[in-house]
């Protein structure tokens, strides 16, 4: 990136818009790469010879256009194209991300044992009070947080799930270690809500931002419910594709 830029203050174009167009041109040309972090507002203000408020207005406009992405606590980034995420019988995060030339990873961020309430009993088809293992996960593509998820399994079927997921970063691999070699998606229900504070911290979102909510049930190859998941993903980082076989 050039260290200085001259703005034509007599051109009849607002200074903040000239900054916007300059940054946009640098993104289009590749001088600012997709996924890269924008310099601090103070550096940009010095570069363009303006105050930070003027820079902030240009950044806000680029963010509203989806060209920039603000991650709470991390900074402002050049937005990458959203991850195309097919929803079908064989939905696998790692395979989906790898297929788009991005590096998938998963991290365990919490776990607990719980008794099945009426809702979980219904989804997993187990008696109320059955001991379940709940895992909280963060899924990442390259260095970008894509999804946080809460998943429940019957504990007796996967007694070492927490350790196995923490070690592998993959639900599929952890289930293989429990002797469950394959599974299929029964259904997915997609809604939207405003991000909660805990999820906002994990995903790098400001409070009030929208997230997609994907509730799903997976079955083992005998048709028995295996996993109920409630996943949350930033609406601008995920493009859901429903259909296929």
PDB file of C-alpha atoms in Angstrom:
ATOM      1  CA  UNK A   1       0.000   0.000   0.000  1.00  0.00           C
ATOM      2  CA  UNK A   2       1.213   3.502  -0.706  1.00  0.00           C
ATOM      3  CA  UNK A   3       2.212   5.448   2.375  1.00  0.00           C
ATOM      4  CA  UNK A   4       0.584   8.679   1.270  1.00  0.00           C
ATOM      5  CA  UNK A   5      -2.292   9.756  -0.916  1.00  0.00           C
ATOM      6  CA  UNK A   6      -3.347  13.144  -2.187  1.00  0.00           C
ATOM      7  CA  UNK A   7      -7.055  13.944  -2.094  1.00  0.00           C
ATOM      8  CA  UNK A   8      -8.551  16.493  -4.458  1.00  0.00           C
ATOM      9  CA  UNK A   9     -10.391  18.743  -2.041  1.00  0.00           C
ATOM     10  CA  UNK A  10     -11.593  21.009  -4.857  1.00  0.00           C
ATOM     11  CA  UNK A  11     -13.241  18.269  -6.912  1.00  0.00           C
ATOM     12  CA  UNK A  12     -16.666  18.655  -5.314  1.00  0.00           C
ATOM     13  CA  UNK A  13     -16.502  15.105  -3.946  1.00  0.00           C
ATOM     14  CA  UNK A  14     -16.676  14.639  -0.184  1.00  0.00           C
ATOM     15  CA  UNK A  15     -13.294  13.759   1.289  1.00  0.00           C
ATOM     16  CA  UNK A  16     -14.632  10.631   3.021  1.00  0.00           C
ATOM     17  CA  UNK A  17     -15.969   9.375  -0.319  1.00  0.00           C
ATOM     18  CA  UNK A  18     -12.587   9.948  -1.980  1.00  0.00           C
ATOM     19  CA  UNK A  19     -11.037   7.809   0.774  1.00  0.00           C
ATOM     20  CA  UNK A  20     -13.733   5.184   0.176  1.00  0.00           C
ATOM     21  CA  UNK A  21     -13.001   5.060  -3.549  1.00  0.00           C
ATOM     22  CA  UNK A  22      -9.245   4.904  -2.967  1.00  0.00           C
ATOM     23  CA  UNK A  23      -9.553   1.970  -0.589  1.00  0.00           C
ATOM     24  CA  UNK A  24     -12.045   0.235  -2.868  1.00  0.00           C
ATOM     25  CA  UNK A  25      -9.652   0.580  -5.819  1.00  0.00           C
ATOM     26  CA  UNK A  26      -6.835  -0.927  -3.758  1.00  0.00           C
ATOM     27  CA  UNK A  27      -9.052  -3.870  -2.828  1.00  0.00           C
ATOM     28  CA  UNK A  28     -10.074  -4.450  -6.451  1.00  0.00           C
ATOM     29  CA  UNK A  29      -6.462  -4.261  -7.632  1.00  0.00           C
ATOM     30  CA  UNK A  30      -5.285  -6.688  -4.948  1.00  0.00           C
ATOM     31  CA  UNK A  31      -3.097  -4.152  -3.172  1.00  0.00           C
ATOM     32  CA  UNK A  32      -5.316  -4.897  -0.181  1.00  0.00           C
ATOM     33  CA  UNK A  33      -5.844  -8.654  -0.223  1.00  0.00           C
ATOM     34  CA  UNK A  34      -9.093 -10.360   0.748  1.00  0.00           C
ATOM     35  CA  UNK A  35      -8.948 -11.399   4.376  1.00  0.00           C
ATOM     36  CA  UNK A  36      -6.188  -8.914   5.209  1.00  0.00           C
ATOM     37  CA  UNK A  37      -6.495  -6.526   8.100  1.00  0.00           C
ATOM     38  CA  UNK A  38      -7.003  -2.828   7.359  1.00  0.00           C
ATOM     39  CA  UNK A  39      -4.442  -0.455   8.923  1.00  0.00           C
ATOM     40  CA  UNK A  40      -5.627   1.306  12.114  1.00  0.00           C
ATOM     41  CA  UNK A  41      -7.827   4.365  11.691  1.00  0.00           C
ATOM     42  CA  UNK A  42      -5.056   6.562  13.070  1.00  0.00           C
ATOM     43  CA  UNK A  43      -2.642   5.364  10.366  1.00  0.00           C
ATOM     44  CA  UNK A  44      -5.201   5.944   7.628  1.00  0.00           C
ATOM     45  CA  UNK A  45      -6.001   9.387   8.995  1.00  0.00           C
ATOM     46  CA  UNK A  46      -2.302  10.284   8.821  1.00  0.00           C
ATOM     47  CA  UNK A  47      -1.993   8.842   5.327  1.00  0.00           C
ATOM     48  CA  UNK A  48      -4.911  10.865   3.960  1.00  0.00           C
ATOM     49  CA  UNK A  49      -4.312  13.985   6.064  1.00  0.00           C
ATOM     50  CA  UNK A  50      -7.757  13.918   7.671  1.00  0.00           C
ATOM     51  CA  UNK A  51      -9.235  13.302  11.103  1.00  0.00           C
ATOM     52  CA  UNK A  52     -10.262   9.843  12.284  1.00  0.00           C
ATOM     53  CA  UNK A  53     -13.965  10.693  12.028  1.00  0.00           C
ATOM     54  CA  UNK A  54     -13.615  11.146   8.259  1.00  0.00           C
ATOM     55  CA  UNK A  55     -11.787   7.823   7.929  1.00  0.00           C
ATOM     56  CA  UNK A  56     -14.385   6.129  10.131  1.00  0.00           C
ATOM     57  CA  UNK A  57     -17.183   7.328   7.843  1.00  0.00           C
ATOM     58  CA  UNK A  58     -15.481   5.829   4.780  1.00  0.00           C
ATOM     59  CA  UNK A  59     -14.891   2.538   6.595  1.00  0.00           C
ATOM     60  CA  UNK A  60     -18.502   2.402   7.789  1.00  0.00           C
ATOM     61  CA  UNK A  61     -19.742   2.872   4.228  1.00  0.00           C
ATOM     62  CA  UNK A  62     -17.458   0.119   2.893  1.00  0.00           C
ATOM     63  CA  UNK A  63     -18.600  -2.158   5.707  1.00  0.00           C
ATOM     64  CA  UNK A  64     -22.268  -1.553   4.888  1.00  0.00           C
ATOM     65  CA  UNK A  65     -21.490  -2.503   1.266  1.00  0.00           C
ATOM     66  CA  UNK A  66     -19.965  -5.778   2.465  1.00  0.00           C
ATOM     67  CA  UNK A  67     -16.507  -4.833   1.154  1.00  0.00           C
ATOM     68  CA  UNK A  68     -15.030  -4.592   4.659  1.00  0.00           C
ATOM     69  CA  UNK A  69     -15.820  -6.691   7.731  1.00  0.00           C
ATOM     70  CA  UNK A  70     -15.528  -5.432  11.316  1.00  0.00           C
ATOM     71  CA  UNK A  71     -14.577  -8.126  13.840  1.00  0.00           C
ATOM     72  CA  UNK A  72     -15.150  -7.076  17.431  1.00  0.00           C
ATOM     73  CA  UNK A  73     -11.834  -6.930  19.256  1.00  0.00           C
ATOM     74  CA  UNK A  74      -9.814  -7.918  16.176  1.00  0.00           C
ATOM     75  CA  UNK A  75     -10.082  -4.988  13.775  1.00  0.00           C
ATOM     76  CA  UNK A  76     -11.444  -4.324  10.296  1.00  0.00           C
ATOM     77  CA  UNK A  77     -10.725  -6.757   7.472  1.00  0.00           C
ATOM     78  CA  UNK A  78     -11.176  -6.922   3.728  1.00  0.00           C
ATOM     79  CA  UNK A  79     -14.169  -9.227   3.416  1.00  0.00           C
ATOM     80  CA  UNK A  80     -13.629 -12.568   1.755  1.00  0.00           C
ATOM     81  CA  UNK A  81     -16.366 -14.193  -0.268  1.00  0.00           C
ATOM     82  CA  UNK A  82     -18.843 -15.999   2.012  1.00  0.00           C
ATOM     83  CA  UNK A  83     -18.326 -19.714   2.477  1.00  0.00           C
ATOM     84  CA  UNK A  84     -20.735 -21.704   0.315  1.00  0.00           C
ATOM     85  CA  UNK A  85     -22.257 -24.232   2.697  1.00  0.00           C
ATOM     86  CA  UNK A  86     -24.461 -26.964   1.194  1.00  0.00           C
ATOM     87  CA  UNK A  87     -27.133 -28.399   3.493  1.00  0.00           C
ATOM     88  CA  UNK A  88     -27.819 -31.996   2.537  1.00  0.00           C
ATOM     89  CA  UNK A  89     -27.714 -35.583   3.792  1.00  0.00           C
ATOM     90  CA  UNK A  90     -23.895 -35.539   4.076  1.00  0.00           C
ATOM     91  CA  UNK A  91     -23.067 -32.137   5.513  1.00  0.00           C
ATOM     92  CA  UNK A  92     -19.431 -32.213   6.713  1.00  0.00           C
ATOM     93  CA  UNK A  93     -17.778 -28.931   7.711  1.00  0.00           C
ATOM     94  CA  UNK A  94     -14.203 -30.052   7.037  1.00  0.00           C
ATOM     95  CA  UNK A  95     -15.009 -31.415   3.578  1.00  0.00           C
ATOM     96  CA  UNK A  96     -17.011 -28.326   2.628  1.00  0.00           C
ATOM     97  CA  UNK A  97     -14.238 -25.933   3.679  1.00  0.00           C
ATOM     98  CA  UNK A  98     -11.419 -27.988   2.150  1.00  0.00           C
ATOM     99  CA  UNK A  99     -13.348 -28.194  -1.118  1.00  0.00           C
ATOM    100  CA  UNK A 100     -13.175 -24.392  -1.373  1.00  0.00           C
ATOM    101  CA  UNK A 101      -9.392 -24.276  -0.894  1.00  0.00           C
ATOM    102  CA  UNK A 102      -9.634 -23.063   2.671  1.00  0.00           C
ATOM    103  CA  UNK A 103      -8.162 -24.668   5.778  1.00  0.00           C
ATOM    104  CA  UNK A 104     -10.762 -26.034   8.217  1.00  0.00           C
ATOM    105  CA  UNK A 105     -10.238 -26.414  11.930  1.00  0.00           C
ATOM    106  CA  UNK A 106     -12.353 -27.005  14.998  1.00  0.00           C
ATOM    107  CA  UNK A 107     -11.847 -26.194  18.643  1.00  0.00           C
ATOM    108  CA  UNK A 108     -13.615 -27.373  21.772  1.00  0.00           C
ATOM    109  CA  UNK A 109     -14.725 -24.333  23.786  1.00  0.00           C
ATOM    110  CA  UNK A 110     -16.890 -26.070  26.384  1.00  0.00           C
ATOM    111  CA  UNK A 111     -18.517 -29.318  27.450  1.00  0.00           C
ATOM    112  CA  UNK A 112     -20.909 -30.674  30.061  1.00  0.00           C
ATOM    113  CA  UNK A 113     -23.122 -33.602  31.005  1.00  0.00           C
ATOM    114  CA  UNK A 114     -26.849 -32.844  31.020  1.00  0.00           C
ATOM    115  CA  UNK A 115     -30.102 -34.686  31.479  1.00  0.00           C
ATOM    116  CA  UNK A 116     -32.370 -34.697  28.445  1.00  0.00           C
ATOM    117  CA  UNK A 117     -35.278 -32.286  28.754  1.00  0.00           C
ATOM    118  CA  UNK A 118     -38.448 -32.583  26.685  1.00  0.00           C
ATOM    119  CA  UNK A 119     -36.940 -30.869  23.638  1.00  0.00           C
ATOM    120  CA  UNK A 120     -33.754 -32.946  23.566  1.00  0.00           C
ATOM    121  CA  UNK A 121     -35.724 -36.100  24.345  1.00  0.00           C
ATOM    122  CA  UNK A 122     -37.840 -35.414  21.267  1.00  0.00           C
ATOM    123  CA  UNK A 123     -34.920 -34.764  18.913  1.00  0.00           C
ATOM    124  CA  UNK A 124     -32.740 -37.652  20.100  1.00  0.00           C
ATOM    125  CA  UNK A 125     -35.627 -40.034  20.796  1.00  0.00           C
ATOM    126  CA  UNK A 126     -34.433 -40.891  24.282  1.00  0.00           C
ATOM    127  CA  UNK A 127     -36.339 -40.841  27.594  1.00  0.00           C
ATOM    128  CA  UNK A 128     -36.447 -37.575  29.523  1.00  0.00           C
ATOM    129  CA  UNK A 129     -33.606 -37.621  32.032  1.00  0.00           C
ATOM    130  CA  UNK A 130     -31.203 -39.602  29.819  1.00  0.00           C
ATOM    131  CA  UNK A 131     -27.625 -38.439  30.405  1.00  0.00           C
ATOM    132  CA  UNK A 132     -26.333 -36.508  27.388  1.00  0.00           C
ATOM    133  CA  UNK A 133     -22.927 -35.052  26.603  1.00  0.00           C
ATOM    134  CA  UNK A 134     -22.970 -31.502  25.291  1.00  0.00           C
ATOM    135  CA  UNK A 135     -20.026 -30.038  23.417  1.00  0.00           C
ATOM    136  CA  UNK A 136     -19.530 -26.395  22.471  1.00  0.00           C
ATOM    137  CA  UNK A 137     -17.408 -25.951  19.363  1.00  0.00           C
ATOM    138  CA  UNK A 138     -15.890 -23.174  17.264  1.00  0.00           C
ATOM    139  CA  UNK A 139     -15.385 -23.930  13.575  1.00  0.00           C
ATOM    140  CA  UNK A 140     -12.876 -21.890  11.577  1.00  0.00           C
ATOM    141  CA  UNK A 141     -12.012 -21.540   7.881  1.00  0.00           C
ATOM    142  CA  UNK A 142      -8.439 -20.303   7.476  1.00  0.00           C
ATOM    143  CA  UNK A 143      -8.255 -17.844  10.388  1.00  0.00           C
ATOM    144  CA  UNK A 144     -11.878 -16.688  10.158  1.00  0.00           C
ATOM    145  CA  UNK A 145     -14.420 -17.907  12.750  1.00  0.00           C
ATOM    146  CA  UNK A 146     -17.373 -19.322  10.810  1.00  0.00           C
ATOM    147  CA  UNK A 147     -19.631 -21.088  13.272  1.00  0.00           C
ATOM    148  CA  UNK A 148     -20.197 -21.809  16.942  1.00  0.00           C
ATOM    149  CA  UNK A 149     -22.244 -24.852  17.752  1.00  0.00           C
ATOM    150  CA  UNK A 150     -23.886 -26.649  20.654  1.00  0.00           C
ATOM    151  CA  UNK A 151     -24.281 -30.394  20.062  1.00  0.00           C
ATOM    152  CA  UNK A 152     -25.860 -33.090  22.200  1.00  0.00           C
ATOM    153  CA  UNK A 153     -25.251 -36.863  22.069  1.00  0.00           C
ATOM    154  CA  UNK A 154     -26.357 -39.758  24.252  1.00  0.00           C
ATOM    155  CA  UNK A 155     -23.403 -40.094  26.616  1.00  0.00           C
ATOM    156  CA  UNK A 156     -23.534 -43.894  26.809  1.00  0.00           C
ATOM    157  CA  UNK A 157     -22.929 -44.122  23.061  1.00  0.00           C
ATOM    158  CA  UNK A 158     -19.930 -41.762  22.969  1.00  0.00           C
ATOM    159  CA  UNK A 159     -18.384 -41.760  26.463  1.00  0.00           C
ATOM    160  CA  UNK A 160     -15.029 -40.332  25.265  1.00  0.00           C
ATOM    161  CA  UNK A 161     -16.444 -37.749  22.865  1.00  0.00           C
ATOM    162  CA  UNK A 162     -15.070 -34.690  24.664  1.00  0.00           C
ATOM    163  CA  UNK A 163     -11.506 -36.000  24.690  1.00  0.00           C
ATOM    164  CA  UNK A 164     -11.726 -37.343  21.145  1.00  0.00           C
ATOM    165  CA  UNK A 165     -13.098 -34.087  19.716  1.00  0.00           C
ATOM    166  CA  UNK A 166     -10.564 -31.982  21.600  1.00  0.00           C
ATOM    167  CA  UNK A 167      -7.826 -34.165  20.108  1.00  0.00           C
ATOM    168  CA  UNK A 168      -9.101 -34.326  16.517  1.00  0.00           C
ATOM    169  CA  UNK A 169     -11.090 -31.096  16.053  1.00  0.00           C
ATOM    170  CA  UNK A 170     -13.590 -33.107  14.002  1.00  0.00           C
ATOM    171  CA  UNK A 171     -16.952 -34.554  15.037  1.00  0.00           C
ATOM    172  CA  UNK A 172     -16.691 -37.126  12.250  1.00  0.00           C
ATOM    173  CA  UNK A 173     -13.287 -38.338  13.463  1.00  0.00           C
ATOM    174  CA  UNK A 174     -14.424 -38.388  17.092  1.00  0.00           C
ATOM    175  CA  UNK A 175     -17.444 -40.513  16.173  1.00  0.00           C
ATOM    176  CA  UNK A 176     -15.250 -42.948  14.234  1.00  0.00           C
ATOM    177  CA  UNK A 177     -13.236 -43.457  17.419  1.00  0.00           C
ATOM    178  CA  UNK A 178     -16.520 -44.395  19.128  1.00  0.00           C
ATOM    179  CA  UNK A 179     -17.231 -46.976  16.437  1.00  0.00           C
ATOM    180  CA  UNK A 180     -19.738 -44.836  14.500  1.00  0.00           C
ATOM    181  CA  UNK A 181     -18.278 -44.797  11.004  1.00  0.00           C
ATOM    182  CA  UNK A 182     -20.943 -42.811   9.172  1.00  0.00           C
ATOM    183  CA  UNK A 183     -24.062 -40.728   9.673  1.00  0.00           C
ATOM    184  CA  UNK A 184     -26.561 -38.738   7.618  1.00  0.00           C
ATOM    185  CA  UNK A 185     -28.521 -35.543   8.101  1.00  0.00           C
ATOM    186  CA  UNK A 186     -32.193 -36.088   8.869  1.00  0.00           C
ATOM    187  CA  UNK A 187     -33.254 -32.449   8.783  1.00  0.00           C
ATOM    188  CA  UNK A 188     -32.050 -28.878   9.116  1.00  0.00           C
ATOM    189  CA  UNK A 189     -34.097 -25.910  10.287  1.00  0.00           C
ATOM    190  CA  UNK A 190     -32.739 -22.443   9.510  1.00  0.00           C
ATOM    191  CA  UNK A 191     -33.744 -19.255  11.291  1.00  0.00           C
ATOM    192  CA  UNK A 192     -32.026 -15.992  12.250  1.00  0.00           C
ATOM    193  CA  UNK A 193     -31.511 -14.015  15.426  1.00  0.00           C
ATOM    194  CA  UNK A 194     -29.289 -11.305  16.891  1.00  0.00           C
ATOM    195  CA  UNK A 195     -25.997 -12.594  18.226  1.00  0.00           C
ATOM    196  CA  UNK A 196     -25.716 -13.271  21.954  1.00  0.00           C
ATOM    197  CA  UNK A 197     -22.820 -11.813  23.927  1.00  0.00           C
ATOM    198  CA  UNK A 198     -20.925 -15.089  24.383  1.00  0.00           C
ATOM    199  CA  UNK A 199     -21.193 -15.981  20.689  1.00  0.00           C
ATOM    200  CA  UNK A 200     -20.239 -12.435  19.676  1.00  0.00           C
ATOM    201  CA  UNK A 201     -16.941 -12.819  21.530  1.00  0.00           C
ATOM    202  CA  UNK A 202     -16.135 -16.150  19.875  1.00  0.00           C
ATOM    203  CA  UNK A 203     -17.122 -14.990  16.379  1.00  0.00           C
ATOM    204  CA  UNK A 204     -15.622 -11.504  16.593  1.00  0.00           C
ATOM    205  CA  UNK A 205     -18.980  -9.785  16.080  1.00  0.00           C
ATOM    206  CA  UNK A 206     -20.431  -6.619  17.533  1.00  0.00           C
ATOM    207  CA  UNK A 207     -23.563  -7.043  19.609  1.00  0.00           C
ATOM    208  CA  UNK A 208     -26.689  -6.596  17.542  1.00  0.00           C
ATOM    209  CA  UNK A 209     -25.290  -8.297  14.434  1.00  0.00           C
ATOM    210  CA  UNK A 210     -27.443 -11.010  12.808  1.00  0.00           C
ATOM    211  CA  UNK A 211     -26.512 -14.674  12.856  1.00  0.00           C
ATOM    212  CA  UNK A 212     -27.983 -17.644  11.044  1.00  0.00           C
ATOM    213  CA  UNK A 213     -29.200 -20.411  13.337  1.00  0.00           C
ATOM    214  CA  UNK A 214     -29.067 -23.957  11.946  1.00  0.00           C
ATOM    215  CA  UNK A 215     -30.783 -26.647  13.995  1.00  0.00           C
ATOM    216  CA  UNK A 216     -30.065 -30.141  12.747  1.00  0.00           C
ATOM    217  CA  UNK A 217     -30.502 -33.813  13.600  1.00  0.00           C
ATOM    218  CA  UNK A 218     -28.083 -36.476  12.380  1.00  0.00           C
ATOM    219  CA  UNK A 219     -28.905 -40.198  12.216  1.00  0.00           C
ATOM    220  CA  UNK A 220     -26.623 -43.208  12.380  1.00  0.00           C
ATOM    221  CA  UNK A 221     -26.807 -45.710   9.539  1.00  0.00           C
ATOM    222  CA  UNK A 222     -29.535 -47.635  11.377  1.00  0.00           C
ATOM    223  CA  UNK A 223     -31.734 -44.540  11.303  1.00  0.00           C
ATOM    224  CA  UNK A 224     -31.332 -43.831  15.014  1.00  0.00           C
ATOM    225  CA  UNK A 225     -30.898 -40.194  16.099  1.00  0.00           C
ATOM    226  CA  UNK A 226     -27.266 -39.591  16.982  1.00  0.00           C
ATOM    227  CA  UNK A 227     -26.717 -35.852  17.284  1.00  0.00           C
ATOM    228  CA  UNK A 228     -28.779 -32.711  17.749  1.00  0.00           C
ATOM    229  CA  UNK A 229     -26.974 -29.454  16.975  1.00  0.00           C
ATOM    230  CA  UNK A 230     -27.813 -25.792  17.249  1.00  0.00           C
ATOM    231  CA  UNK A 231     -25.186 -23.863  15.253  1.00  0.00           C
ATOM    232  CA  UNK A 232     -24.845 -20.087  14.890  1.00  0.00           C
ATOM    233  CA  UNK A 233     -22.979 -18.383  12.038  1.00  0.00           C
ATOM    234  CA  UNK A 234     -22.462 -14.738  10.993  1.00  0.00           C
ATOM    235  CA  UNK A 235     -24.921 -13.993   8.210  1.00  0.00           C
ATOM    236  CA  UNK A 236     -22.240 -12.412   6.002  1.00  0.00           C
ATOM    237  CA  UNK A 237     -19.750 -15.313   6.262  1.00  0.00           C
ATOM    238  CA  UNK A 238     -21.957 -18.212   5.228  1.00  0.00           C
ATOM    239  CA  UNK A 239     -24.068 -18.774   2.119  1.00  0.00           C
ATOM    240  CA  UNK A 240     -26.382 -21.708   2.751  1.00  0.00           C
ATOM    241  CA  UNK A 241     -27.291 -23.881  -0.223  1.00  0.00           C
ATOM    242  CA  UNK A 242     -30.256 -26.160   0.438  1.00  0.00           C
ATOM    243  CA  UNK A 243     -30.883 -29.137  -1.801  1.00  0.00           C
ATOM    244  CA  UNK A 244     -28.959 -31.821  -3.594  1.00  0.00           C
ATOM    245  CA  UNK A 245     -28.631 -35.432  -2.601  1.00  0.00           C
TER     246      UNK A 245
END
